[in-house]
Coordinates of C-alpha atoms and ligand atoms in Angstrom, one line a residue:
M1 CA 79.4 -65.5 -30.5
G2 CA 78.6 -61.8 -31.3
A3 CA 82.2 -60.8 -30.8
I4 CA 83.5 -63.6 -33.0
V5 CA 81.1 -62.8 -35.8
L6 CA 82.0 -59.0 -35.5
I7 CA 85.7 -59.7 -35.8
A8 CA 85.0 -62.1 -38.8
I9 CA 82.9 -59.5 -40.6
L10 CA 85.5 -56.7 -39.9
L11 CA 88.3 -59.0 -41.2
F12 CA 86.2 -59.9 -44.2
G13 CA 85.5 -56.2 -44.8
A14 CA 89.1 -55.3 -44.5
M15 CA 90.2 -58.1 -46.9
T16 CA 87.5 -57.2 -49.4
M17 CA 88.6 -53.5 -49.2
G18 CA 92.3 -54.6 -49.6
M19 CA 91.4 -56.7 -52.7
L20 CA 89.0 -54.1 -54.3
Y21 CA 91.4 -51.2 -53.9
P22 CA 94.0 -52.2 -56.6
F23 CA 91.0 -53.3 -58.8
F24 CA 89.4 -49.9 -58.6
T25 CA 92.8 -48.2 -59.1
E26 CA 93.2 -50.2 -62.4
Q27 CA 89.7 -49.3 -63.5
I28 CA 90.4 -45.6 -62.9
E29 CA 93.7 -45.8 -64.7
G30 CA 91.9 -47.4 -67.7
A31 CA 89.2 -44.7 -67.7
L32 CA 91.8 -42.0 -67.4
D33 CA 93.8 -43.4 -70.4
D34 CA 90.7 -43.5 -72.5
E35 CA 89.8 -39.9 -71.5
L36 CA 93.4 -38.8 -72.2
R37 CA 93.4 -40.3 -75.7
T38 CA 90.0 -38.6 -76.5
I39 CA 91.4 -35.2 -75.2
A40 CA 94.7 -35.7 -77.1
A41 CA 92.7 -36.2 -80.3
A42 CA 90.6 -33.2 -79.7
L43 CA 93.7 -31.1 -79.0
E44 CA 95.4 -32.1 -82.1
Q45 CA 92.3 -31.4 -84.1
S46 CA 91.1 -28.1 -82.6
G47 CA 94.3 -26.6 -81.1
E48 CA 95.1 -25.5 -77.6
E49 CA 92.0 -23.2 -77.2
I50 CA 89.9 -26.2 -76.6
L51 CA 91.8 -27.1 -73.4
P52 CA 90.0 -24.8 -70.9
S53 CA 86.6 -26.1 -72.0
L54 CA 87.8 -29.7 -71.9
G55 CA 89.1 -29.1 -68.4
E56 CA 85.8 -27.7 -67.3
A57 CA 83.9 -30.7 -68.9
N58 CA 86.0 -33.1 -66.8
A59 CA 85.6 -31.5 -63.4
D60 CA 86.5 -34.7 -61.5
S61 CA 89.9 -34.9 -63.1
R62 CA 92.8 -32.4 -63.6
L63 CA 94.2 -31.8 -67.0
T64 CA 97.8 -30.6 -67.5
W65 CA 99.7 -30.0 -70.7
I66 CA 103.5 -30.0 -70.5
S67 CA 105.9 -28.9 -73.2
E68 CA 108.8 -31.1 -74.4
D69 CA 111.2 -29.3 -72.1
G70 CA 108.9 -29.6 -69.0
E71 CA 107.3 -26.2 -69.0
V72 CA 103.6 -26.3 -68.0
L73 CA 101.6 -24.9 -70.8
F74 CA 98.1 -25.5 -69.3
D75 CA 96.6 -26.7 -66.0
S76 CA 92.9 -27.0 -65.4
R77 CA 93.2 -26.5 -61.6
S78 CA 96.2 -24.1 -61.2
D79 CA 97.8 -21.2 -62.9
A80 CA 100.2 -22.7 -65.5
Q81 CA 102.6 -19.9 -65.4
S82 CA 103.3 -20.1 -61.6
M83 CA 104.0 -23.9 -61.8
E84 CA 107.5 -25.3 -61.7
N85 CA 109.1 -27.3 -64.4
H86 CA 107.4 -30.8 -64.7
L87 CA 110.1 -32.5 -66.8
H88 CA 111.1 -34.8 -63.9
R89 CA 107.7 -35.9 -62.9
P90 CA 107.9 -39.8 -63.2
E91 CA 104.8 -40.1 -65.4
V92 CA 106.1 -37.3 -67.7
E93 CA 109.6 -38.9 -67.9
Q94 CA 107.9 -42.2 -68.8
A95 CA 105.7 -40.7 -71.4
L96 CA 108.6 -38.9 -73.0
Q97 CA 110.5 -42.1 -73.2
K98 CA 107.8 -44.7 -74.0
G99 CA 104.9 -42.6 -75.2
V100 CA 102.7 -43.4 -72.2
G101 CA 103.4 -43.1 -68.5
G102 CA 101.7 -43.3 -65.2
S103 CA 102.3 -43.0 -61.5
I104 CA 100.5 -42.9 -58.2
R105 CA 102.0 -40.3 -55.8
R106 CA 101.4 -37.3 -53.8
S107 CA 100.8 -34.2 -55.9
D108 CA 103.4 -31.5 -55.3
T109 CA 100.9 -28.9 -56.5
L110 CA 97.7 -30.0 -54.8
G111 CA 99.1 -32.0 -51.8
V112 CA 96.8 -35.1 -52.2
R113 CA 97.5 -38.6 -53.3
T114 CA 96.9 -38.7 -57.0
I115 CA 96.7 -41.2 -59.9
Y116 CA 98.6 -39.7 -62.9
R117 CA 98.4 -40.9 -66.6
A118 CA 100.5 -39.2 -69.3
L119 CA 100.6 -39.4 -73.1
R120 CA 103.2 -38.0 -75.5
M121 CA 101.7 -36.0 -78.3
G122 CA 102.9 -35.9 -81.8
D123 CA 104.7 -32.6 -81.3
G124 CA 106.7 -34.1 -78.3
S125 CA 104.6 -32.3 -75.7
V126 CA 103.0 -34.4 -73.0
L127 CA 99.3 -34.4 -72.0
R128 CA 98.6 -35.5 -68.5
I129 CA 95.4 -36.3 -66.7
S130 CA 95.1 -37.0 -63.0
E131 CA 92.4 -37.9 -60.4
D132 CA 92.8 -37.9 -56.7
Q133 CA 92.8 -41.4 -55.1
S134 CA 90.2 -40.5 -52.5
S135 CA 87.5 -41.2 -55.0
I136 CA 88.3 -44.9 -54.5
A137 CA 87.8 -44.6 -50.8
G138 CA 84.5 -42.9 -51.7
L139 CA 83.6 -45.8 -53.9
L140 CA 84.4 -48.2 -51.1
L141 CA 82.5 -46.2 -48.6
R142 CA 79.4 -46.8 -50.6
L143 CA 79.7 -50.5 -49.5
L144 CA 79.4 -49.6 -45.8
P145 CA 75.6 -49.6 -45.6
F146 CA 75.6 -53.1 -47.0
F147 CA 78.1 -54.1 -44.3
A148 CA 76.0 -52.5 -41.6
V149 CA 72.8 -54.3 -42.7
M150 CA 74.7 -57.6 -42.8
L151 CA 76.0 -56.9 -39.4
C152 CA 72.6 -56.2 -38.0
L153 CA 71.1 -59.3 -39.6
T154 CA 73.9 -61.4 -38.4
F155 CA 73.5 -60.2 -34.8
F156 CA 69.8 -60.8 -34.9
L157 CA 70.4 -64.4 -36.2
I158 CA 73.1 -64.9 -33.5
A159 CA 70.7 -63.8 -30.7
L160 CA 68.0 -66.1 -32.1
V161 CA 70.3 -69.1 -32.4
S162 CA 72.1 -68.5 -29.1
K163 CA 68.8 -68.4 -27.3
R164 CA 67.6 -71.6 -28.9
V165 CA 71.0 -73.3 -28.2
T166 CA 71.1 -72.1 -24.6
Q167 CA 67.5 -73.3 -24.0
R168 CA 68.3 -76.7 -25.4
I169 CA 71.3 -76.9 -23.1
V170 CA 69.7 -75.5 -20.0
Q171 CA 66.2 -76.9 -20.1
P172 CA 67.3 -80.6 -19.7
I173 CA 69.6 -79.4 -16.8
N174 CA 66.7 -77.7 -15.1
A175 CA 64.5 -80.7 -15.5
L176 CA 67.0 -83.1 -13.9
D177 CA 65.9 -85.1 -10.9
L178 CA 68.9 -84.5 -8.7
N179 CA 67.7 -87.1 -6.1
A180 CA 68.4 -89.8 -8.6
P181 CA 71.0 -88.3 -11.0
A182 CA 71.7 -91.7 -12.8
D183 CA 68.1 -92.2 -13.7
N184 CA 67.8 -89.1 -15.9
V185 CA 67.6 -89.6 -19.7
T186 CA 69.2 -86.6 -21.3
Y187 CA 71.8 -85.6 -23.9
P188 CA 75.0 -87.6 -23.7
E189 CA 77.3 -84.7 -22.8
L190 CA 75.6 -84.6 -19.4
T191 CA 76.1 -88.3 -18.6
P192 CA 79.7 -88.0 -17.1
L193 CA 78.5 -85.2 -14.8
L194 CA 75.4 -87.1 -13.7
K195 CA 77.5 -90.2 -13.0
R196 CA 79.8 -88.1 -10.8
M197 CA 76.8 -86.6 -9.0
A198 CA 75.3 -90.1 -8.4
E199 CA 78.6 -91.3 -7.0
Q200 CA 78.9 -88.3 -4.8
M201 CA 75.3 -88.7 -3.6
R202 CA 76.0 -92.3 -2.7
S203 CA 79.1 -91.3 -0.7
I204 CA 77.1 -88.5 1.0
D205 CA 74.3 -90.9 1.8
R206 CA 76.9 -93.3 3.3
Y207 CA 78.5 -90.5 5.3
I208 CA 75.1 -89.3 6.6
A209 CA 74.1 -92.9 7.6
E210 CA 77.4 -93.3 9.5
L211 CA 76.9 -89.9 11.2
T212 CA 73.3 -90.7 12.1
A213 CA 74.4 -94.1 13.5
Q214 CA 77.1 -92.4 15.6
K215 CA 74.7 -89.8 16.7
T216 CA 72.0 -92.4 17.7
E217 CA 74.6 -94.4 19.5
F218 CA 75.9 -91.3 21.3
A219 CA 72.3 -90.3 22.2
A220 CA 71.4 -93.8 23.4
I221 CA 74.5 -93.9 25.7
T222 CA 74.3 -90.4 27.0
Q223 CA 70.5 -90.1 27.3
N224 CA 70.3 -93.1 29.5
M225 CA 73.2 -92.1 31.7
R226 CA 72.2 -91.5 35.3
E227 CA 75.0 -88.9 35.4
A228 CA 74.4 -85.4 34.1
L229 CA 76.6 -84.7 31.0
L230 CA 77.1 -81.4 29.4
L231 CA 79.3 -80.3 26.5
L232 CA 80.2 -76.7 26.2
N233 CA 82.2 -74.8 23.6
A234 CA 85.1 -72.5 24.5
R235 CA 82.8 -69.6 25.2
G236 CA 80.8 -71.6 27.7
E237 CA 77.7 -72.1 25.5
I238 CA 75.9 -75.4 25.8
V239 CA 76.5 -77.6 22.8
F240 CA 74.9 -80.7 24.2
L241 CA 73.3 -81.9 27.4
N242 CA 71.7 -85.2 28.3
H243 CA 68.4 -86.0 29.9
S244 CA 69.8 -86.1 33.5
A245 CA 71.4 -82.7 33.0
T246 CA 68.1 -81.1 31.9
E247 CA 66.4 -82.6 35.0
M248 CA 69.3 -81.6 37.3
F249 CA 69.3 -77.9 36.2
G250 CA 65.5 -77.9 35.5
L251 CA 66.0 -76.8 31.9
E252 CA 64.3 -77.6 28.6
R253 CA 66.8 -79.1 26.2
E254 CA 65.6 -77.3 23.1
K255 CA 65.7 -73.9 24.8
C256 CA 69.1 -74.1 26.4
E257 CA 71.3 -75.5 23.6
G258 CA 73.4 -72.5 22.4
Q259 CA 72.9 -70.6 25.7
Y260 CA 75.6 -69.7 28.2
L261 CA 75.5 -72.3 31.0
L262 CA 76.3 -69.7 33.6
A263 CA 73.4 -67.6 32.5
L264 CA 71.1 -70.5 33.1
S265 CA 72.6 -71.6 36.4
R266 CA 74.5 -69.2 38.6
N267 CA 76.5 -71.5 40.7
M268 CA 79.9 -70.6 42.2
R269 CA 81.3 -74.2 41.8
L270 CA 80.2 -74.3 38.2
S271 CA 81.9 -71.1 37.3
E272 CA 85.1 -72.2 39.1
A273 CA 85.0 -75.5 37.2
L274 CA 84.5 -73.7 33.9
E275 CA 87.3 -71.2 34.6
A276 CA 89.7 -74.1 35.5
A277 CA 88.8 -76.0 32.3
K278 CA 89.2 -73.0 30.2
R279 CA 92.8 -72.7 31.6
G280 CA 93.3 -76.3 30.4
E281 CA 93.1 -77.8 34.0
S282 CA 90.9 -80.6 35.1
F283 CA 88.5 -79.8 38.0
S284 CA 86.7 -82.1 40.5
E285 CA 84.7 -80.9 43.5
V286 CA 81.6 -81.9 45.3
M287 CA 78.6 -79.7 44.4
E288 CA 75.3 -79.5 46.2
R289 CA 72.1 -79.1 44.3
N290 CA 68.4 -79.6 45.2
G291 CA 69.5 -81.3 48.4
R292 CA 71.7 -83.9 46.6
Q293 CA 75.4 -84.1 46.3
Y294 CA 77.1 -84.3 42.9
Q295 CA 80.8 -84.8 42.0
L296 CA 81.4 -82.0 39.6
I297 CA 84.1 -83.1 37.1
A298 CA 85.1 -80.6 34.4
S299 CA 87.6 -81.6 31.7
P300 CA 89.0 -79.3 29.0
V301 CA 88.7 -80.5 25.3
Q302 CA 92.0 -79.4 23.7
K303 CA 93.0 -79.2 20.0
D304 CA 96.5 -78.2 19.1
G305 CA 97.1 -76.9 22.6
E306 CA 94.0 -74.7 22.6
V307 CA 90.9 -75.3 24.7
T308 CA 88.0 -75.7 22.3
G309 CA 85.4 -77.0 24.7
V310 CA 84.6 -78.3 28.1
V311 CA 83.0 -81.6 29.2
L312 CA 81.1 -81.5 32.4
L313 CA 80.1 -84.7 34.2
L314 CA 78.0 -84.8 37.3
P315 CA 77.6 -88.2 38.9
D316 CA 75.1 -88.3 41.9
I317 CA 77.2 -89.2 44.9
S318 CA 74.5 -88.6 47.5
A319 CA 74.3 -92.3 48.5
R320 CA 78.1 -92.5 48.9
V321 CA 78.2 -89.3 50.9
A322 CA 75.4 -90.6 53.1
A323 CA 77.1 -93.9 53.5
E324 CA 80.3 -92.2 54.5
K325 CA 78.4 -90.1 57.0
S326 CA 76.7 -93.1 58.6
R327 CA 80.1 -94.9 58.7
R328 CA 81.6 -92.0 60.5
E329 CA 78.6 -91.8 62.9
F330 CA 78.8 -95.6 63.4
T331 CA 82.5 -95.4 64.3
A332 CA 81.8 -92.7 66.8
N333 CA 78.9 -94.7 68.2
V334 CA 80.9 -97.9 68.4
S335 CA 83.6 -96.1 70.4
H336 CA 81.0 -94.5 72.7
E337 CA 79.0 -97.8 73.2
L338 CA 82.1 -99.8 73.9
K339 CA 83.4 -97.2 76.3
T340 CA 80.3 -97.5 78.6
P341 CA 80.7 -101.1 79.7
L342 CA 84.5 -100.7 79.7
T343 CA 84.2 -97.8 82.1
I344 CA 81.9 -99.8 84.3
I345 CA 84.3 -102.8 84.3
L346 CA 87.3 -100.5 85.1
G347 CA 85.3 -98.9 88.0
Y348 CA 84.5 -102.3 89.6
A349 CA 88.0 -103.6 89.0
E350 CA 89.5 -100.6 90.7
I351 CA 87.2 -101.0 93.7
M352 CA 88.1 -104.6 93.9
E353 CA 91.8 -103.9 93.5
N354 CA 91.9 -101.2 96.2
G355 CA 90.2 -103.7 98.6
I356 CA 87.6 -101.0 99.5
A357 CA 84.7 -103.4 98.9
G358 CA 83.8 -105.9 101.6
E359 CA 84.2 -109.7 101.0
D360 CA 80.4 -110.0 100.4
K361 CA 80.4 -107.3 97.8
L362 CA 83.3 -108.7 95.9
R363 CA 81.2 -111.5 94.4
E364 CA 78.5 -109.1 93.2
F365 CA 81.1 -106.8 91.6
A366 CA 82.8 -109.7 89.9
G367 CA 79.4 -110.6 88.6
R368 CA 78.9 -107.1 87.2
V369 CA 82.3 -107.2 85.6
H370 CA 81.4 -110.5 84.0
Q371 CA 78.0 -109.1 82.8
E372 CA 79.5 -106.0 81.2
A373 CA 82.3 -108.0 79.6
E374 CA 79.6 -110.3 78.1
R375 CA 77.7 -107.3 76.9
M376 CA 80.9 -105.9 75.3
L377 CA 81.6 -109.2 73.6
A378 CA 78.0 -109.4 72.3
M379 CA 78.3 -105.9 71.0
I380 CA 81.6 -106.7 69.3
E381 CA 80.1 -109.7 67.7
D382 CA 77.1 -107.7 66.5
I383 CA 79.4 -105.0 65.1
L384 CA 81.4 -107.7 63.2
K385 CA 78.2 -109.1 61.8
L386 CA 77.0 -105.7 60.7
S387 CA 80.3 -104.8 59.0
R388 CA 80.1 -108.1 57.1
L389 CA 76.5 -107.2 56.1
D390 CA 77.7 -103.7 55.0
E391 CA 79.6 -105.3 52.1
G392 CA 76.2 -105.3 50.5
R393 CA 76.0 -108.8 49.1
L394 CA 75.5 -112.3 50.3
P395 CA 78.8 -114.0 51.2
D396 CA 77.7 -117.3 49.6
I397 CA 75.5 -118.3 46.7
P398 CA 71.8 -118.3 47.8
R399 CA 70.4 -121.7 48.5
P400 CA 66.9 -122.9 49.3
V401 CA 66.2 -122.6 53.0
A402 CA 63.3 -124.3 54.7
L403 CA 61.9 -121.4 56.8
K404 CA 59.6 -123.3 59.1
A405 CA 62.2 -125.8 60.1
L406 CA 64.6 -123.0 60.8
C407 CA 62.0 -121.1 63.0
E408 CA 61.3 -124.3 64.9
R409 CA 65.0 -124.7 65.7
V410 CA 65.3 -121.1 66.9
A411 CA 62.1 -121.5 69.0
R412 CA 63.5 -124.6 70.7
R413 CA 66.6 -122.7 71.7
F414 CA 64.4 -120.1 73.4
E415 CA 62.2 -122.6 75.2
E416 CA 64.3 -122.3 78.4
P417 CA 64.4 -118.4 78.6
A418 CA 60.7 -118.3 77.6
K419 CA 59.8 -120.6 80.4
A420 CA 61.9 -118.5 82.9
A421 CA 60.0 -115.4 81.8
D422 CA 56.7 -117.1 82.0
L423 CA 56.1 -117.0 78.2
T424 CA 54.7 -119.3 75.7
I425 CA 56.4 -119.7 72.3
R426 CA 54.7 -121.1 69.2
V427 CA 55.6 -121.7 65.5
E428 CA 52.6 -121.8 63.1
G429 CA 52.0 -122.1 59.4
E430 CA 53.1 -124.3 56.5
E431 CA 56.6 -125.0 55.4
A432 CA 58.0 -122.6 52.8
E433 CA 61.3 -122.3 51.1
V434 CA 63.1 -119.1 50.4
Q435 CA 66.4 -118.4 48.6
G436 CA 69.1 -117.2 50.9
Q437 CA 71.8 -118.0 53.4
E438 CA 70.7 -120.2 56.3
T439 CA 73.0 -118.8 59.0
M440 CA 72.1 -115.3 58.2
L441 CA 68.4 -116.0 58.2
E442 CA 68.8 -117.9 61.5
E443 CA 70.5 -114.8 62.9
V444 CA 67.5 -112.7 61.8
V445 CA 64.9 -115.0 63.4
T446 CA 67.0 -115.2 66.5
N447 CA 67.2 -111.5 66.9
L448 CA 63.4 -111.1 66.3
V449 CA 62.5 -113.9 68.8
D450 CA 65.1 -112.6 71.3
N451 CA 63.4 -109.1 71.2
A452 CA 60.0 -110.7 71.5
V453 CA 61.1 -112.6 74.6
K454 CA 63.1 -109.7 76.1
Y455 CA 60.4 -107.0 75.7
N456 CA 57.5 -109.1 76.8
R457 CA 55.6 -109.4 80.0
P458 CA 55.0 -112.4 82.3
G459 CA 52.2 -114.6 81.0
G460 CA 52.7 -113.3 77.5
S461 CA 53.3 -115.1 74.2
V462 CA 55.6 -115.2 71.2
E463 CA 54.1 -116.4 67.9
I464 CA 56.1 -117.2 64.8
T465 CA 54.0 -117.6 61.7
I466 CA 55.1 -118.6 58.1
A467 CA 52.6 -118.1 55.3
R468 CA 53.0 -118.5 51.6
S469 CA 51.0 -116.5 49.0
T470 CA 51.4 -115.4 45.4
D471 CA 53.3 -112.3 46.4
G472 CA 55.9 -114.1 48.5
V473 CA 56.7 -115.9 51.7
R474 CA 55.8 -114.1 54.9
L475 CA 57.5 -114.6 58.2
C476 CA 56.0 -112.8 61.2
V477 CA 57.2 -112.7 64.8
R478 CA 54.4 -111.4 67.0
D479 CA 54.6 -110.8 70.8
S480 CA 52.2 -109.5 73.4
G481 CA 54.9 -107.3 75.0
V482 CA 55.5 -103.7 75.9
G483 CA 55.2 -102.4 72.3
I484 CA 57.1 -99.5 70.7
P485 CA 55.8 -95.9 70.8
K486 CA 54.9 -94.7 67.3
E487 CA 57.6 -92.0 67.1
Y488 CA 60.3 -94.7 67.6
Q489 CA 58.9 -97.3 65.2
Q490 CA 61.2 -96.3 62.4
R491 CA 64.2 -95.4 64.5
V492 CA 64.5 -98.9 66.1
F493 CA 66.2 -100.1 63.0
E494 CA 69.0 -97.5 63.4
R495 CA 72.3 -98.7 64.8
F496 CA 72.6 -98.4 68.6
F497 CA 69.1 -97.1 68.9
R498 CA 67.3 -98.4 72.0
V499 CA 63.8 -97.1 72.9
D500 CA 63.8 -96.3 76.6
Q501 CA 67.2 -96.1 78.0
S502 CA 66.1 -96.6 81.6
H503 CA 63.9 -99.6 80.7
S504 CA 66.4 -101.0 78.3
D505 CA 69.1 -100.8 80.9
S506 CA 67.4 -103.6 82.8
V507 CA 67.2 -105.6 79.6
K508 CA 70.4 -106.7 78.0
G509 CA 70.9 -105.4 74.5
T510 CA 73.2 -103.7 72.1
G511 CA 70.8 -101.7 70.0
L512 CA 72.2 -103.5 66.9
G513 CA 69.8 -106.5 66.6
L514 CA 67.2 -104.8 64.4
S515 CA 69.9 -103.1 62.3
I516 CA 71.2 -106.6 61.5
V517 CA 67.6 -107.8 60.7
K518 CA 67.1 -104.8 58.4
H519 CA 70.4 -105.3 56.6
A520 CA 70.1 -109.1 56.2
A521 CA 66.5 -108.7 55.0
A522 CA 67.7 -106.2 52.3
L523 CA 70.4 -108.7 51.1
H524 CA 67.6 -111.3 50.8
R525 CA 65.4 -108.7 49.0
A526 CA 62.9 -109.1 51.8
E527 CA 60.6 -106.2 52.8
V528 CA 60.4 -105.5 56.6
T529 CA 57.3 -104.1 58.2
L530 CA 56.6 -103.2 61.8
E531 CA 53.3 -102.9 63.6
S532 CA 53.3 -102.1 67.3
Q533 CA 51.0 -100.8 70.0
V534 CA 52.3 -99.7 73.3
G535 CA 51.1 -102.1 76.0
K536 CA 49.7 -104.6 73.5
G537 CA 52.6 -106.0 71.6
T538 CA 54.7 -105.8 68.5
A539 CA 54.7 -107.7 65.2
I540 CA 57.7 -107.6 62.8
S541 CA 57.2 -109.2 59.4
L542 CA 59.5 -110.1 56.6
R543 CA 58.1 -110.7 53.1
F544 CA 60.5 -112.7 50.9
P545 CA 60.1 -112.8 47.2
L546 CA 59.3 -116.1 45.5
P547 CA 62.3 -117.6 43.6
D548 CA 60.8 -116.6 40.2
Q549 CA 60.4 -113.0 41.4
L550 CA 64.1 -112.7 42.1
Ligands
LIG1 P1 68.5 -104.4 71.5 O1 69.8 -105.1 71.5 O2 68.4 -103.2 72.4 O3 67.3 -105.3 71.6 P2 67.5 -104.0 68.8 O4 68.0 -103.3 67.6 O5 67.2 -105.4 68.6 O6 68.4 -103.7 70.0 O7 66.2 -103.2 69.2 C1 66.2 -101.8 69.3 C2 65.2 -101.3 70.3 O8 63.9 -101.5 69.8 C3 65.2 -102.1 71.6 O9 66.1 -101.5 72.5 C4 63.8 -102.0 72.1 O10 63.7 -100.8 72.8 C5 63.0 -101.9 70.8 N1 62.4 -103.2 70.5 C6 62.8 -104.1 69.7 N2 62.0 -105.2 69.5 C7 61.0 -104.9 70.4 C8 59.8 -105.6 70.7 N3 59.5 -106.8 70.2 N4 59.0 -105.1 71.6 C9 59.2 -103.9 72.1 N5 60.3 -103.1 71.8 C10 61.2 -103.6 71.0

């Protein structure tokens, strides 16, 4: 505003000057004409002697008297004699022709721009008066202080008004409630801006809500994952890690985001995985940590062909590794266990084939071959049962099974062998139903009763009890037999494990019976407990959940 006003004032000044200049020139010309006439009258009256005094009296102007033929007769500022002929000066020429003349030009004598007025006298000579034009500039210069004062006043006013105007514009802007732009009441020029702001805020809110929902969803999925999940940037710094990852590496989430993973966990496998991913390759290896096995999977995150990050996923594969190990061991054991009876069979067969054995022995050997072949068959049957159980689920839909009736059936089958071994066998308790598969449960009870009969002593007893309570149905097979030493009480459930090899040799068995019990019980969600005292007896119990607890 200041600059605009300054330019306006300067323009106004220049225009005023331009307009005043000719006006002042006319004024001076008029004044000079009047003066000239007065001097001319004085000259005609008093003669040429008066001229020097007249020239001195009018110090501002110059007086020149020129003869009819142009000779300078008198000059109030220069020596008349040394001056050239003035006949062709425009004002002189005009005066000679018309009686009066005037011109504004540069003076040849004084070298300044000058206003000339000339008058022809009665005797034909010309009287001339002149004044230099700079006096007009002087006049105009006198106006300058007025302009300066005007300028100062204007600037003061501008400052005052600008401040007021700026305040009136800015104050409502500062007072705006930007959280609700549309609710502000202010001057109308701001309304379009506020509307745009309100629109933008709405879209920002929508965007934030979307992002938050995505983040919550991502967090809900990843935080509940059993697998450890880490996201790293291209430099290997942790961008995100889930709950399982913090537990696995023993880290605190807040402290490790933004840190280098390799600085927090120096692990060869991890650094190999990161290197591979940074090269853009996928990596998958087994990694061991805190005694557990993890499948370390590293995948590069690529954008426009460049690796921008790495995703690390570490599922816990300990159970799978253990299962594989036990499967390998089982295969080795099966081969070994089947080899033993087969070697025995082969031995007897060879003896019989060679005819080394006497007629009386032949019968006995054939009996041994029969016995071992039976043992092998039993073992193969048990192995098949176990491998079916290994599938980890019941082959059929569970149905209600009357447990007491089932136990009584099994007990009846063992009546003969029990009698032969001088044992009593009893089923006690009330009828109770469990959900399950009947043939499998019969197999379980058979195995338990079989053991109770096999590892018993003459005169002993086998007692099967069924009891129902609020925490489930309990089936217990108790015997008064040899018992199991404490150190073996857990191991008897292992495959092919038999307590005392020399003692077991005399009793037929595969070492798989209790493994089958354990597996089948697990499929029925039944809990197995074993209590035993050497020389006193053994009790193996299964607690089945009630149908509503399943
Ligand atoms: P097996 O075919 O040898 O009976 P099991 O798996 O059924 O195989 O049993 C494993 C071992 O546990 C047996 O060899 C035996 O030594 C011991 N055992 C099982 N049940 C009893 C029991 N009721 N009394 C004493 N020892 C038992």
